[in-house]
Amino acid sequence: MNEPSLVSMPTLTIGKLTASVPIIQGGMGVGISLSSLASAVAREGGIGIVAAAGIGMLEEDGTTNYEEACTRRLKSEIRKAKALAGSQGIIGVNIMVAQSNYKDLVMAAVEAKADLIVSGAGLPLSLPEYTQGSEVMLVPIVSSARSAHVILRRWYERYDRLPDAIVVEGPLAGGHLGFKPEELLEETLTLESLLPGVLQEAETFGNLKGVKIPVIAAGGVFSGEDIQKFLRLGASGVQMATRFVATEECDASPAFKQTYINARKEDIVLIKSPVGLPGRAINNSFLREISEGLRVPLRCPFHCIKTCNGQESPYCIALALVQAFHGKFKNGFAFVGANGYRISEIVSVNRLMASLKEEYQRVVQNLELLPPLLSPI
Ligand SMILES: Cc1cc2nc3c(=O)[nH]c(=O)nc-3n(C[C@H](O)[C@H](O)[C@H](O)COP(=O)(O)O)c2cc1C
């Protein structure tokens, strides 16, 4: 009997870039995804992402010279990631629109020759303007078809340009979420329900220029089976963040990674971030003190986020996340995706990618072996 042939995952093409594995590693700010993780993912054929959020705080002069420290460190991490990834490796950056120094960070990413810029937490309406003349691929993150429409229309009308791909991030993602708190309680709001509308917008605008805009599904994607599901639903790839935290190459401290291993389902909670958006995190004594009103507002040291009200916030999120990055949770906490509690060990990126590929192959083969649902009479 012939062995069933192994089905590999399809490649992912974003403009002039083609990744041999359709997985973008989600950007994770304040030091969690830097050159080590991004380059490891790129070496395995995925797209590695260095996150710009709060990156300057990892520099010695981060508190006194924040903006310059951010652009300096971002450029050095991109260059390092590219060197470690090799000539075929694809390295991008994640820059949140809400960052006060957004334009400077975008220009720094272009200067350091990032292959793509992934940008959400706000609508990146002026991104084409800031990157004019460069070859960097542009990938907005949206949480609704409406946001996709607004970006597509603005870029098409104002810049005669379209995004090279769109990430649609659903309610199970980690970090800040692009939904109202009450929306997150609706059971009907799922990544599966958001995807068709975004695919439709991408197709409608793509047709105006005769191009296919790939749509990438993000938020709660955990297994090879999930990847297969979203590709079958029309996505061209997935963005995954949480799973990459529990890897040897992730740039966070061992203690940060250990919080993922220890987290139980009931420990993963929604919080109200000072940034003005809900977020998903691992509950701990620091977050409990905040929810009980025990922490007092601090003087805002950075003004790093446009929408953050430093006067009224019970804590500085930038400082809390930098503490967590170093593994100090007395004054910090870790963001996580809704499926984070399913992680039980820290593995190499190579092993994680291999297991995702195996799971994907197994599901595809099982589907192929099934008889057709409706057989002709
Ligand atoms: C620790 C952590 C930090 C994150 N930081 C950022 C960030 O700086 N910018 C951003 O756009 N998204 C950020 N995210 C969201 C991820 O990039 C990603 O889209 C999302 O978490 C995908 O869901 P998953 O974690 O379930 O795979 C973060 C997520 C986590 C878990």
mmCIF file of C-alpha atoms and ligand atoms in Angstrom:
data_model
loop_
_atom_site.group_PDB
_atom_site.id
_atom_site.type_symbol
_atom_site.label_atom_id
_atom_site.label_comp_id
_atom_site.label_asym_id
_atom_site.label_seq_id
_atom_site.Cartn_x
_atom_site.Cartn_y
_atom_site.Cartn_z
ATOM 1 C CA MET A 1 0.000 0.000 0.000
ATOM 2 C CA ASN A 2 1.294 3.463 -0.827
ATOM 3 C CA GLU A 3 2.091 5.727 2.133
ATOM 4 C CA PRO A 4 -0.065 8.869 1.990
ATOM 5 C CA SER A 5 2.108 11.725 0.689
ATOM 6 C CA LEU A 6 3.153 14.337 3.240
ATOM 7 C CA VAL A 7 1.344 17.599 2.704
ATOM 8 C CA SER A 8 3.419 20.620 3.658
ATOM 9 C CA MET A 9 1.977 23.917 4.670
ATOM 10 C CA PRO A 10 1.631 26.356 1.775
ATOM 11 C CA THR A 11 4.067 29.230 1.421
ATOM 12 C CA LEU A 12 3.025 32.789 2.319
ATOM 13 C CA THR A 13 3.672 35.572 -0.171
ATOM 14 C CA ILE A 14 3.538 39.182 1.001
ATOM 15 C CA GLY A 15 4.419 41.424 -1.935
ATOM 16 C CA LYS A 16 7.938 40.571 -2.985
ATOM 17 C CA LEU A 17 8.566 38.350 0.073
ATOM 18 C CA THR A 18 7.807 34.636 0.221
ATOM 19 C CA ALA A 19 8.015 32.734 3.513
ATOM 20 C CA SER A 20 8.257 28.957 3.198
ATOM 21 C CA VAL A 21 6.040 28.543 6.281
ATOM 22 C CA PRO A 22 2.829 30.656 6.519
ATOM 23 C CA ILE A 23 3.484 31.770 10.099
ATOM 24 C CA ILE A 24 4.241 35.307 11.240
ATOM 25 C CA GLN A 25 5.554 35.480 14.794
ATOM 26 C CA GLY A 26 3.488 38.208 16.450
ATOM 27 C CA GLY A 27 5.418 41.221 17.706
ATOM 28 C CA MET A 28 5.636 41.300 21.507
ATOM 29 C CA GLY A 29 6.614 44.617 23.001
ATOM 30 C CA VAL A 30 8.951 45.685 25.765
ATOM 31 C CA GLY A 31 11.629 43.152 25.007
ATOM 32 C CA ILE A 32 9.711 39.908 24.511
ATOM 33 C CA SER A 33 10.364 39.645 20.760
ATOM 34 C CA LEU A 34 13.776 40.989 19.832
ATOM 35 C CA SER A 35 16.466 39.670 17.489
ATOM 36 C CA SER A 36 16.913 36.266 19.135
ATOM 37 C CA LEU A 37 13.296 35.130 18.723
ATOM 38 C CA ALA A 38 12.705 36.896 15.397
ATOM 39 C CA SER A 39 15.802 35.404 13.784
ATOM 40 C CA ALA A 40 15.039 31.901 15.090
ATOM 41 C CA VAL A 41 11.557 32.037 13.527
ATOM 42 C CA ALA A 42 12.977 33.390 10.258
ATOM 43 C CA ARG A 43 15.574 30.606 10.097
ATOM 44 C CA GLU A 44 12.725 28.095 10.297
ATOM 45 C CA GLY A 45 11.035 29.681 7.286
ATOM 46 C CA GLY A 46 8.492 31.822 9.153
ATOM 47 C CA ILE A 47 8.474 35.610 9.440
ATOM 48 C CA GLY A 48 10.251 36.922 12.544
ATOM 49 C CA ILE A 49 9.111 40.182 14.108
ATOM 50 C CA VAL A 50 11.015 42.549 16.399
ATOM 51 C CA ALA A 51 8.573 44.611 18.479
ATOM 52 C CA ALA A 52 9.270 48.320 18.848
ATOM 53 C CA ALA A 53 7.007 49.041 21.830
ATOM 54 C CA GLY A 54 9.054 50.227 24.800
ATOM 55 C CA ILE A 55 12.268 48.936 23.228
ATOM 56 C CA GLY A 56 14.256 51.990 24.363
ATOM 57 C CA MET A 57 13.665 51.108 27.997
ATOM 58 C CA LEU A 58 16.022 48.201 27.601
ATOM 59 C CA GLU A 59 18.827 50.706 27.007
ATOM 60 C CA GLU A 60 20.834 52.223 29.845
ATOM 61 C CA ASP A 61 19.696 55.738 28.984
ATOM 62 C CA GLY A 62 16.095 54.587 28.400
ATOM 63 C CA THR A 63 14.581 56.729 31.146
ATOM 64 C CA THR A 64 16.555 59.905 30.410
ATOM 65 C CA ASN A 65 16.747 59.725 26.614
ATOM 66 C CA TYR A 66 13.727 57.569 25.772
ATOM 67 C CA GLU A 67 13.004 58.432 22.138
ATOM 68 C CA GLU A 68 16.578 58.280 20.906
ATOM 69 C CA ALA A 69 17.146 55.077 22.881
ATOM 70 C CA CYS A 70 14.108 53.540 21.133
ATOM 71 C CA THR A 71 15.221 54.242 17.571
ATOM 72 C CA ARG A 72 18.824 53.237 18.340
ATOM 73 C CA ARG A 73 17.846 49.902 19.888
ATOM 74 C CA LEU A 74 15.226 49.175 17.229
ATOM 75 C CA LYS A 75 17.773 49.627 14.447
ATOM 76 C CA SER A 76 20.354 47.500 16.217
ATOM 77 C CA GLU A 77 17.846 44.668 16.878
ATOM 78 C CA ILE A 78 16.677 44.657 13.238
ATOM 79 C CA ARG A 79 20.263 44.529 11.946
ATOM 80 C CA LYS A 80 21.180 41.790 14.384
ATOM 81 C CA ALA A 81 18.057 39.771 13.539
ATOM 82 C CA LYS A 82 18.757 40.077 9.820
ATOM 83 C CA ALA A 83 22.344 38.960 10.259
ATOM 84 C CA LEU A 84 21.283 35.958 12.395
ATOM 85 C CA ALA A 85 18.413 35.034 10.079
ATOM 86 C CA GLY A 86 20.637 34.625 7.038
ATOM 87 C CA SER A 87 20.079 35.904 3.531
ATOM 88 C CA GLN A 88 16.768 34.045 3.072
ATOM 89 C CA GLY A 89 15.298 34.985 6.454
ATOM 90 C CA ILE A 90 12.441 37.504 6.599
ATOM 91 C CA ILE A 91 12.547 40.023 9.434
ATOM 92 C CA GLY A 92 9.854 42.583 10.149
ATOM 93 C CA VAL A 93 8.950 44.985 12.914
ATOM 94 C CA ASN A 94 5.792 45.598 14.881
ATOM 95 C CA ILE A 95 5.147 49.269 15.560
ATOM 96 C CA MET A 96 1.992 50.321 17.371
ATOM 97 C CA VAL A 97 0.260 53.390 15.947
ATOM 98 C CA ALA A 98 -0.441 54.535 19.507
ATOM 99 C CA GLN A 99 3.271 54.957 20.228
ATOM 100 C CA SER A 100 4.130 58.652 20.603
ATOM 101 C CA ASN A 101 7.295 58.270 18.524
ATOM 102 C CA TYR A 102 5.523 56.227 15.810
ATOM 103 C CA LYS A 103 6.871 58.137 12.811
ATOM 104 C CA ASP A 104 10.466 58.057 14.102
ATOM 105 C CA LEU A 105 10.235 54.316 14.740
ATOM 106 C CA VAL A 106 8.852 53.699 11.239
ATOM 107 C CA MET A 107 11.694 55.697 9.731
ATOM 108 C CA ALA A 108 14.238 53.829 11.862
ATOM 109 C CA ALA A 109 12.800 50.490 10.661
ATOM 110 C CA VAL A 110 13.122 51.635 7.046
ATOM 111 C CA GLU A 111 16.691 52.811 7.637
ATOM 112 C CA ALA A 112 17.653 49.447 9.168
ATOM 113 C CA LYS A 113 16.058 47.703 6.178
ATOM 114 C CA ALA A 114 13.286 45.769 7.886
ATOM 115 C CA ASP A 115 11.492 43.626 5.300
ATOM 116 C CA LEU A 116 8.022 44.516 6.551
ATOM 117 C CA ILE A 117 6.227 46.733 9.045
ATOM 118 C CA VAL A 118 3.245 45.269 10.903
ATOM 119 C CA SER A 119 1.218 48.009 12.528
ATOM 120 C CA GLY A 120 -1.912 48.083 14.694
ATOM 121 C CA ALA A 121 -3.214 49.489 18.003
ATOM 122 C CA GLY A 122 -4.752 52.311 16.007
ATOM 123 C CA LEU A 123 -5.259 52.757 12.269
ATOM 124 C CA PRO A 124 -1.943 53.199 10.403
ATOM 125 C CA LEU A 125 -3.472 55.722 8.005
ATOM 126 C CA SER A 126 -0.241 57.630 7.247
ATOM 127 C CA LEU A 127 2.110 54.649 7.075
ATOM 128 C CA PRO A 128 2.616 54.849 3.262
ATOM 129 C CA GLU A 129 3.642 58.494 3.609
ATOM 130 C CA TYR A 130 6.289 57.728 6.250
ATOM 131 C CA THR A 131 7.766 54.905 4.148
ATOM 132 C CA GLN A 132 7.662 56.553 0.721
ATOM 133 C CA GLY A 133 10.548 55.569 -1.530
ATOM 134 C CA SER A 134 11.413 52.443 0.456
ATOM 135 C CA GLU A 135 10.741 48.827 -0.439
ATOM 136 C CA VAL A 136 9.393 47.844 2.957
ATOM 137 C CA MET A 137 6.148 45.818 2.875
ATOM 138 C CA LEU A 138 3.255 47.281 4.852
ATOM 139 C CA VAL A 139 0.904 45.122 6.906
ATOM 140 C CA PRO A 140 -1.839 46.778 8.998
ATOM 141 C CA ILE A 141 -3.483 44.902 11.876
ATOM 142 C CA VAL A 142 -7.267 45.265 12.131
ATOM 143 C CA SER A 143 -9.955 43.901 14.410
ATOM 144 C CA SER A 144 -12.894 44.436 12.042
ATOM 145 C CA ALA A 145 -13.827 44.585 8.371
ATOM 146 C CA ARG A 146 -14.767 48.229 8.939
ATOM 147 C CA SER A 147 -11.234 49.160 10.033
ATOM 148 C CA ALA A 148 -9.853 47.242 7.060
ATOM 149 C CA HIS A 149 -12.154 49.225 4.777
ATOM 150 C CA VAL A 150 -11.088 52.573 6.239
ATOM 151 C CA ILE A 151 -7.372 51.772 5.784
ATOM 152 C CA LEU A 152 -7.790 50.277 2.306
ATOM 153 C CA ARG A 153 -9.836 53.210 1.100
ATOM 154 C CA ARG A 154 -7.507 55.848 2.554
ATOM 155 C CA TRP A 155 -4.349 54.212 1.166
ATOM 156 C CA TYR A 156 -5.957 53.653 -2.247
ATOM 157 C CA GLU A 157 -7.357 57.183 -2.572
ATOM 158 C CA ARG A 158 -4.538 59.137 -1.002
ATOM 159 C CA TYR A 159 -1.456 57.114 -1.902
ATOM 160 C CA ASP A 160 -2.613 54.946 -4.823
ATOM 161 C CA ARG A 161 -1.323 52.032 -2.769
ATOM 162 C CA LEU A 162 -2.718 49.004 -0.973
ATOM 163 C CA PRO A 163 -1.457 47.045 2.037
ATOM 164 C CA ASP A 164 0.798 44.113 1.113
ATOM 165 C CA ALA A 165 -1.137 41.961 3.597
ATOM 166 C CA ILE A 166 -3.653 42.498 6.405
ATOM 167 C CA VAL A 167 -3.576 40.838 9.817
ATOM 168 C CA VAL A 168 -7.016 40.338 11.349
ATOM 169 C CA GLU A 169 -6.682 39.917 15.092
ATOM 170 C CA GLY A 170 -9.560 38.301 16.945
ATOM 171 C CA PRO A 171 -10.642 38.464 20.602
ATOM 172 C CA LEU A 172 -8.443 35.592 21.869
ATOM 173 C CA ALA A 173 -5.152 37.440 21.247
ATOM 174 C CA GLY A 174 -2.703 38.486 23.925
ATOM 175 C CA GLY A 175 -1.664 42.031 24.715
ATOM 176 C CA HIS A 176 -3.902 44.992 23.918
ATOM 177 C CA LEU A 177 -7.122 44.129 22.136
ATOM 178 C CA GLY A 178 -8.908 46.221 19.525
ATOM 179 C CA PHE A 179 -12.374 45.676 20.995
ATOM 180 C CA LYS A 180 -14.600 47.340 23.569
ATOM 181 C CA PRO A 181 -14.737 45.409 26.883
ATOM 182 C CA GLU A 182 -18.429 44.595 26.327
ATOM 183 C CA GLU A 183 -17.714 43.237 22.835
ATOM 184 C CA LEU A 184 -15.297 40.743 24.372
ATOM 185 C CA LEU A 185 -18.205 39.214 26.293
ATOM 186 C CA GLU A 186 -20.132 38.424 23.099
ATOM 187 C CA GLU A 187 -19.841 34.754 22.209
ATOM 188 C CA THR A 188 -20.548 35.482 18.561
ATOM 189 C CA LEU A 189 -17.415 37.621 18.255
ATOM 190 C CA THR A 190 -14.766 35.190 17.040
ATOM 191 C CA LEU A 191 -11.801 35.244 14.701
ATOM 192 C CA GLU A 192 -13.770 32.864 12.490
ATOM 193 C CA SER A 193 -16.636 35.382 12.292
ATOM 194 C CA LEU A 194 -14.320 38.350 11.585
ATOM 195 C CA LEU A 195 -12.310 36.704 8.816
ATOM 196 C CA PRO A 196 -14.889 36.629 5.957
ATOM 197 C CA GLY A 197 -15.570 40.383 6.125
ATOM 198 C CA VAL A 198 -11.861 41.235 6.047
ATOM 199 C CA LEU A 199 -11.304 38.761 3.177
ATOM 200 C CA GLN A 200 -14.118 40.479 1.279
ATOM 201 C CA GLU A 201 -12.600 43.953 1.769
ATOM 202 C CA ALA A 202 -9.154 42.688 0.748
ATOM 203 C CA GLU A 203 -10.607 41.124 -2.391
ATOM 204 C CA THR A 204 -12.684 44.158 -3.372
ATOM 205 C CA PHE A 205 -9.751 46.578 -3.098
ATOM 206 C CA GLY A 206 -7.218 44.057 -4.443
ATOM 207 C CA ASN A 207 -9.335 43.762 -7.607
ATOM 208 C CA LEU A 208 -8.980 47.516 -8.195
ATOM 209 C CA LYS A 209 -5.256 46.976 -8.732
ATOM 210 C CA GLY A 210 -5.347 43.373 -9.931
ATOM 211 C CA VAL A 211 -3.523 42.050 -6.851
ATOM 212 C CA LYS A 212 -4.310 39.547 -4.125
ATOM 213 C CA ILE A 213 -3.963 41.002 -0.644
ATOM 214 C CA PRO A 214 -3.245 38.090 1.686
ATOM 215 C CA VAL A 215 -5.160 38.069 4.959
ATOM 216 C CA ILE A 216 -3.421 36.674 8.044
ATOM 217 C CA ALA A 217 -5.469 35.303 10.967
ATOM 218 C CA ALA A 218 -4.303 36.072 14.521
ATOM 219 C CA GLY A 219 -5.464 35.569 18.082
ATOM 220 C CA GLY A 220 -5.622 32.203 19.822
ATOM 221 C CA VAL A 221 -4.028 30.223 16.981
ATOM 222 C CA PHE A 222 -2.334 27.424 18.895
ATOM 223 C CA SER A 223 -1.929 24.198 16.914
ATOM 224 C CA GLY A 224 -1.286 22.892 13.424
ATOM 225 C CA GLU A 225 -4.975 22.053 13.363
ATOM 226 C CA ASP A 226 -5.846 25.714 14.005
ATOM 227 C CA ILE A 227 -3.525 26.745 11.184
ATOM 228 C CA GLN A 228 -5.228 24.300 8.837
ATOM 229 C CA LYS A 229 -8.636 25.631 9.883
ATOM 230 C CA PHE A 230 -7.828 29.270 9.175
ATOM 231 C CA LEU A 231 -6.146 28.481 5.866
ATOM 232 C CA ARG A 232 -9.232 26.498 4.876
ATOM 233 C CA LEU A 233 -11.384 29.494 5.810
ATOM 234 C CA GLY A 234 -9.441 31.631 3.334
ATOM 235 C CA ALA A 235 -6.531 33.077 5.328
ATOM 236 C CA SER A 236 -3.139 32.968 3.620
ATOM 237 C CA GLY A 237 -1.272 32.565 6.901
ATOM 238 C CA VAL A 238 -1.491 32.996 10.657
ATOM 239 C CA GLN A 239 0.168 35.262 13.192
ATOM 240 C CA MET A 240 1.083 33.552 16.465
ATOM 241 C CA ALA A 241 2.631 35.174 19.527
ATOM 242 C CA THR A 242 1.827 33.348 22.760
ATOM 243 C CA ARG A 243 3.305 30.037 21.639
ATOM 244 C CA PHE A 244 6.607 31.685 20.789
ATOM 245 C CA VAL A 245 7.034 32.982 24.344
ATOM 246 C CA ALA A 246 7.619 29.449 25.593
ATOM 247 C CA THR A 247 10.665 28.931 23.413
ATOM 248 C CA GLU A 248 14.334 28.840 24.313
ATOM 249 C CA GLU A 249 15.045 31.650 21.867
ATOM 250 C CA CYS A 250 12.358 34.050 23.156
ATOM 251 C CA ASP A 251 14.075 37.185 24.445
ATOM 252 C CA ALA A 252 12.144 37.347 27.740
ATOM 253 C CA SER A 253 13.692 36.215 31.034
ATOM 254 C CA PRO A 254 13.261 32.570 32.156
ATOM 255 C CA ALA A 255 10.920 33.802 34.926
ATOM 256 C CA PHE A 256 8.651 35.471 32.340
ATOM 257 C CA LYS A 257 8.440 32.214 30.368
ATOM 258 C CA GLN A 258 7.793 30.271 33.563
ATOM 259 C CA THR A 259 4.646 32.333 34.258
ATOM 260 C CA TYR A 260 3.238 30.887 31.031
ATOM 261 C CA ILE A 261 4.001 27.337 32.137
ATOM 262 C CA ASN A 262 2.419 27.965 35.554
ATOM 263 C CA ALA A 263 -0.693 29.785 34.274
ATOM 264 C CA ARG A 264 -4.005 27.991 34.644
ATOM 265 C CA LYS A 265 -7.048 28.849 32.561
ATOM 266 C CA GLU A 266 -8.594 30.858 35.401
ATOM 267 C CA ASP A 267 -5.391 32.927 35.762
ATOM 268 C CA ILE A 268 -5.794 34.445 32.291
ATOM 269 C CA VAL A 269 -7.855 37.601 32.663
ATOM 270 C CA LEU A 270 -8.953 40.706 30.825
ATOM 271 C CA ILE A 271 -7.598 43.956 32.223
ATOM 272 C CA LYS A 272 -8.264 47.624 31.591
ATOM 273 C CA SER A 273 -4.956 49.012 30.388
ATOM 274 C CA PRO A 274 -3.897 52.629 31.029
ATOM 275 C CA VAL A 275 -3.514 52.836 27.252
ATOM 276 C CA GLY A 276 -7.304 52.955 27.019
ATOM 277 C CA LEU A 277 -7.794 49.473 25.576
ATOM 278 C CA PRO A 278 -8.634 46.159 27.186
ATOM 279 C CA GLY A 279 -5.770 43.693 27.396
ATOM 280 C CA ARG A 280 -5.303 40.014 28.231
ATOM 281 C CA ALA A 281 -2.779 39.086 30.897
ATOM 282 C CA ILE A 282 -1.805 36.564 33.550
ATOM 283 C CA ASN A 283 -3.352 37.640 36.835
ATOM 284 C CA ASN A 284 -1.008 38.197 39.776
ATOM 285 C CA SER A 285 -0.747 40.190 43.001
ATOM 286 C CA PHE A 286 0.249 43.360 41.111
ATOM 287 C CA LEU A 287 -2.868 43.247 38.893
ATOM 288 C CA ARG A 288 -5.059 42.368 41.895
ATOM 289 C CA GLU A 289 -3.760 45.403 43.809
ATOM 290 C CA ILE A 290 -4.599 47.597 40.837
ATOM 291 C CA SER A 291 -8.107 46.221 40.498
ATOM 292 C CA GLU A 292 -8.586 46.861 44.245
ATOM 293 C CA GLY A 293 -7.430 50.465 43.803
ATOM 294 C CA LEU A 294 -4.369 49.981 46.001
ATOM 295 C CA ARG A 295 -1.852 51.543 43.635
ATOM 296 C CA VAL A 296 -1.539 55.304 43.345
ATOM 297 C CA PRO A 297 -0.856 57.198 40.107
ATOM 298 C CA LEU A 298 2.796 57.770 39.297
ATOM 299 C CA ARG A 299 4.383 60.658 37.507
ATOM 300 C CA CYS A 300 4.530 59.581 33.836
ATOM 301 C CA PRO A 301 8.196 59.187 32.927
ATOM 302 C CA PHE A 302 7.994 58.536 29.174
ATOM 303 C CA HIS A 303 4.779 59.725 27.494
ATOM 304 C CA CYS A 304 5.339 56.684 25.327
ATOM 305 C CA ILE A 305 1.720 56.068 24.308
ATOM 306 C CA LYS A 306 -0.435 58.794 22.783
ATOM 307 C CA THR A 307 -3.655 57.557 24.397
ATOM 308 C CA CYS A 308 -2.231 56.927 27.883
ATOM 309 C CA ASN A 309 -3.416 59.328 30.537
ATOM 310 C CA GLY A 310 -0.365 59.456 32.782
ATOM 311 C CA GLN A 311 -2.097 61.614 35.395
ATOM 312 C CA GLU A 312 -4.971 59.227 36.013
ATOM 313 C CA SER A 313 -3.408 55.827 35.393
ATOM 314 C CA PRO A 314 -2.907 53.789 38.548
ATOM 315 C CA TYR A 315 0.467 52.643 37.218
ATOM 316 C CA CYS A 316 2.872 53.100 34.317
ATOM 317 C CA ILE A 317 2.344 50.196 31.933
ATOM 318 C CA ALA A 318 5.746 50.679 30.306
ATOM 319 C CA LEU A 319 7.510 50.278 33.649
ATOM 320 C CA ALA A 320 5.287 47.329 34.621
ATOM 321 C CA LEU A 321 6.107 45.512 31.383
ATOM 322 C CA VAL A 322 9.823 46.182 31.632
ATOM 323 C CA GLN A 323 9.771 44.742 35.162
ATOM 324 C CA ALA A 324 8.001 41.640 33.818
ATOM 325 C CA PHE A 325 10.522 41.319 30.982
ATOM 326 C CA HIS A 326 13.230 41.081 33.663
ATOM 327 C CA GLY A 327 11.154 38.495 35.528
ATOM 328 C CA LYS A 328 10.197 40.849 38.380
ATOM 329 C CA PHE A 329 6.488 40.442 38.983
ATOM 330 C CA LYS A 330 6.095 42.417 42.225
ATOM 331 C CA ASN A 331 5.591 45.512 40.084
ATOM 332 C CA GLY A 332 4.827 43.920 36.746
ATOM 333 C CA PHE A 333 2.696 41.449 34.801
ATOM 334 C CA ALA A 334 2.784 39.405 31.607
ATOM 335 C CA PHE A 335 0.469 39.743 28.635
ATOM 336 C CA VAL A 336 -0.715 36.425 27.182
ATOM 337 C CA GLY A 337 -3.183 35.018 24.643
ATOM 338 C CA ALA A 338 -6.326 33.180 25.793
ATOM 339 C CA ASN A 339 -4.766 29.792 25.042
ATOM 340 C CA GLY A 340 -1.597 30.449 27.035
ATOM 341 C CA TYR A 341 -2.648 28.040 29.794
ATOM 342 C CA ARG A 342 -2.278 25.150 27.322
ATOM 343 C CA ILE A 343 1.501 25.598 27.218
ATOM 344 C CA SER A 344 3.345 23.084 29.371
ATOM 345 C CA GLU A 345 6.991 23.246 28.334
ATOM 346 C CA ILE A 346 9.672 25.438 26.855
ATOM 347 C CA VAL A 347 10.959 24.111 23.562
ATOM 348 C CA SER A 348 13.217 25.347 20.789
ATOM 349 C CA VAL A 349 11.638 27.293 17.934
ATOM 350 C CA ASN A 350 12.783 24.472 15.666
ATOM 351 C CA ARG A 351 10.795 21.934 17.706
ATOM 352 C CA LEU A 352 7.735 24.142 17.918
ATOM 353 C CA MET A 353 7.699 24.686 14.158
ATOM 354 C CA ALA A 354 8.230 20.944 13.528
ATOM 355 C CA SER A 355 5.308 20.030 15.784
ATOM 356 C CA LEU A 356 3.034 22.598 14.113
ATOM 357 C CA LYS A 357 3.955 21.175 10.706
ATOM 358 C CA GLU A 358 3.329 17.594 11.868
ATOM 359 C CA GLU A 359 -0.064 18.498 13.360
ATOM 360 C CA TYR A 360 -0.983 20.306 10.158
ATOM 361 C CA GLN A 361 0.011 17.319 8.018
ATOM 362 C CA ARG A 362 -1.916 14.892 10.212
ATOM 363 C CA VAL A 363 -5.123 16.950 9.956
ATOM 364 C CA VAL A 364 -4.840 17.406 6.202
ATOM 365 C CA GLN A 365 -4.203 13.695 5.683
ATOM 366 C CA ASN A 366 -7.115 12.694 7.893
ATOM 367 C CA LEU A 367 -9.382 15.026 5.923
ATOM 368 C CA GLU A 368 -8.153 13.507 2.669
ATOM 369 C CA LEU A 369 -8.886 9.997 3.939
ATOM 370 C CA LEU A 370 -12.483 10.882 4.854
ATOM 371 C CA PRO A 371 -15.153 9.893 2.335
ATOM 372 C CA PRO A 372 -16.836 12.854 0.610
ATOM 373 C CA LEU A 373 -19.728 14.210 2.671
ATOM 374 C CA LEU A 374 -22.173 13.884 -0.197
ATOM 375 C CA SER A 375 -21.611 10.945 -2.493
ATOM 376 C CA PRO A 376 -23.331 11.037 -5.903
ATOM 377 C CA ILE A 377 -26.447 8.844 -6.060
HETATM 378 C C1 LIG B 1 3.449 39.265 25.583
HETATM 379 C C2 LIG B 1 2.743 39.867 24.411
HETATM 380 C C3 LIG B 1 3.098 41.125 23.958
HETATM 381 C C4 LIG B 1 2.471 41.685 22.831
HETATM 382 N N1 LIG B 1 2.894 42.900 22.373
HETATM 383 C C5 LIG B 1 2.359 43.406 21.223
HETATM 384 C C6 LIG B 1 2.873 44.615 20.661
HETATM 385 O O1 LIG B 1 3.810 45.223 21.151
HETATM 386 N N2 LIG B 1 2.268 45.079 19.534
HETATM 387 C C7 LIG B 1 1.219 44.412 18.926
HETATM 388 O O2 LIG B 1 0.718 44.889 17.899
HETATM 389 N N3 LIG B 1 0.737 43.262 19.437
HETATM 390 C C8 LIG B 1 1.296 42.734 20.544
HETATM 391 N N4 LIG B 1 0.845 41.527 21.027
HETATM 392 C C9 LIG B 1 -0.150 40.767 20.229
HETATM 393 C C10 LIG B 1 0.558 39.716 19.345
HETATM 394 O O3 LIG B 1 1.431 40.313 18.425
HETATM 395 C C11 LIG B 1 -0.395 38.787 18.557
HETATM 396 O O4 LIG B 1 -1.029 39.386 17.491
HETATM 397 C C12 LIG B 1 -1.436 38.105 19.376
HETATM 398 O O5 LIG B 1 -1.001 37.875 20.665
HETATM 399 C C13 LIG B 1 -1.828 36.810 18.700
HETATM 400 O O6 LIG B 1 -2.507 35.950 19.543
HETATM 401 P P1 LIG B 1 -1.778 34.725 20.289
HETATM 402 O O7 LIG B 1 -0.875 35.323 21.269
HETATM 403 O O8 LIG B 1 -2.923 33.976 20.870
HETATM 404 O O9 LIG B 1 -1.039 33.918 19.255
HETATM 405 C C14 LIG B 1 1.441 40.963 22.160
HETATM 406 C C15 LIG B 1 1.062 39.701 22.644
HETATM 407 C C16 LIG B 1 1.694 39.136 23.739
HETATM 408 C C17 LIG B 1 1.290 37.773 24.207
#
